[in-house]
Amino acid sequence: MWDFSINRALGLMMRTLPFLLLRIAVYFGVAVAYVLMTGVGAGVGWGIGGFGDDGFRAGATFWGGVAGFTIVGAVMYFLREYILYVVKAGHIAVLVELLDGKPMPEGRSQIAHARKEVTQRFAQTSVLFAVDQLIKGVLRAVTGLVRGLMTVLPIPGARQLVSVIHAFLRIAVGFVDEVILAYAIRTRSTNAWESARTGLVLYGQNYKPMLKNAAWLALFVYGLSFVVFLIMLAPAGLAVYMIPGAWSAGGMIFALLFAWSVKVALLEPFAITCMMQVYFKTIEGQTPDPAWDAKLGNLSAKFRKLKEKAAVGGETPEPAGPIPVGGAIN
């Protein structure tokens, strides 16, 4: 079935409680901000709508809600690099050390310690964000390669089946980009671009077990997210009821928002912790395969760009030889 330990992942997550609380505060705060600003916008629109008939008021209320929702979305767009740098990468840095059996400071100092580790690997938020975007592009290319291999199988209805599988793999691979970032942190690389390149080659040459486990985790995470969505329909409906003019489109959207906040605050770090277990255990003792390096270079322009950046991005990262066996990872 899968190659990760659910109990171990949950245990590691509990040892990073300060980061879990930070994630909850950030992502639930975002969801609440969406609800509040949508309500404020709808309220303003409802007030303006008082100068016209019922149809005008309904339209003004709706567009006021859309405006409030859009404002929060714009703010989140500009904060996305900061959240990746402080929240996601910081949490990964702590999990990497725990997976390797290293002692970690407890309490609030855990967050400060993680920030120091991330800063040493990625001096600026823009560098981390750019590396992450290139990693995602290469991973999408790998799933495209898998789709291409499957289309040649002599299976009736293979094309339709492969389209469904490809869409599913695109979702599943969303857990992998942060695992590649974890590799850069674990190897203590001084060249983030080169460590990402090496991590991607190691992923490519082990894509079968990685995609298998990512698929299982996608089922877990999105299945639980759907359950949360159903549970959140009731409080979301109450929030809509409190908005002037009963912004009818809001119930479904708010429920999706709250389900999203649970997913990114709690379910995604669980999935990433599981994938880190699989990845680090799988690549133990391996060296990057030049054939896969060449294959990714031919397959993805983003990988070629990553190699170009790596060539001028700093010192060559460790390890130069086989990945050291980490006895604490099991």
Tab-separated table of C-alpha atoms in Angstrom, residues 34-46 61-62 64-66 69 235-251 254:
chain	number	residue	atom	x	y	z
A	34	TYR	CA	-12.543	36.665	3.676
A	35	VAL	CA	-15.852	36.237	5.507
A	36	LEU	CA	-15.639	39.566	7.342
A	37	MET	CA	-14.586	41.616	4.321
A	38	THR	CA	-17.230	39.961	2.167
A	39	GLY	CA	-19.794	40.864	4.820
A	40	VAL	CA	-18.537	44.439	5.019
A	41	GLY	CA	-18.580	44.786	1.237
A	42	ALA	CA	-22.071	43.316	1.010
A	43	GLY	CA	-23.219	45.633	3.802
A	44	VAL	CA	-21.873	48.679	1.991
A	45	GLY	CA	-23.514	47.504	-1.213
A	46	TRP	CA	-26.796	46.912	0.617
A	61	THR	CA	-25.190	43.777	-2.305
A	62	PHE	CA	-23.777	41.024	-4.488
A	64	GLY	CA	-20.210	44.701	-2.745
A	65	GLY	CA	-19.584	41.200	-1.403
A	66	VAL	CA	-17.481	40.349	-4.465
A	69	PHE	CA	-13.747	39.120	-1.206
A	235	PRO	CA	-21.679	27.648	10.132
A	236	ALA	CA	-21.122	29.048	6.637
A	237	GLY	CA	-24.873	29.261	6.165
A	238	LEU	CA	-25.143	31.128	9.469
A	239	ALA	CA	-22.464	33.589	8.322
A	240	VAL	CA	-24.399	34.194	5.107
A	241	TYR	CA	-27.610	34.733	7.077
A	242	MET	CA	-25.915	37.510	9.055
A	243	ILE	CA	-24.804	39.346	5.902
A	244	PRO	CA	-27.244	42.076	4.838
A	245	GLY	CA	-29.377	40.913	1.963
A	246	ALA	CA	-28.497	37.238	2.635
A	247	TRP	CA	-25.659	36.981	0.088
A	248	SER	CA	-26.868	33.644	-1.250
A	249	ALA	CA	-23.690	32.763	-3.137
A	250	GLY	CA	-21.658	32.948	0.061
A	251	GLY	CA	-22.659	29.714	1.800
A	254	PHE	CA	-17.443	30.176	2.889
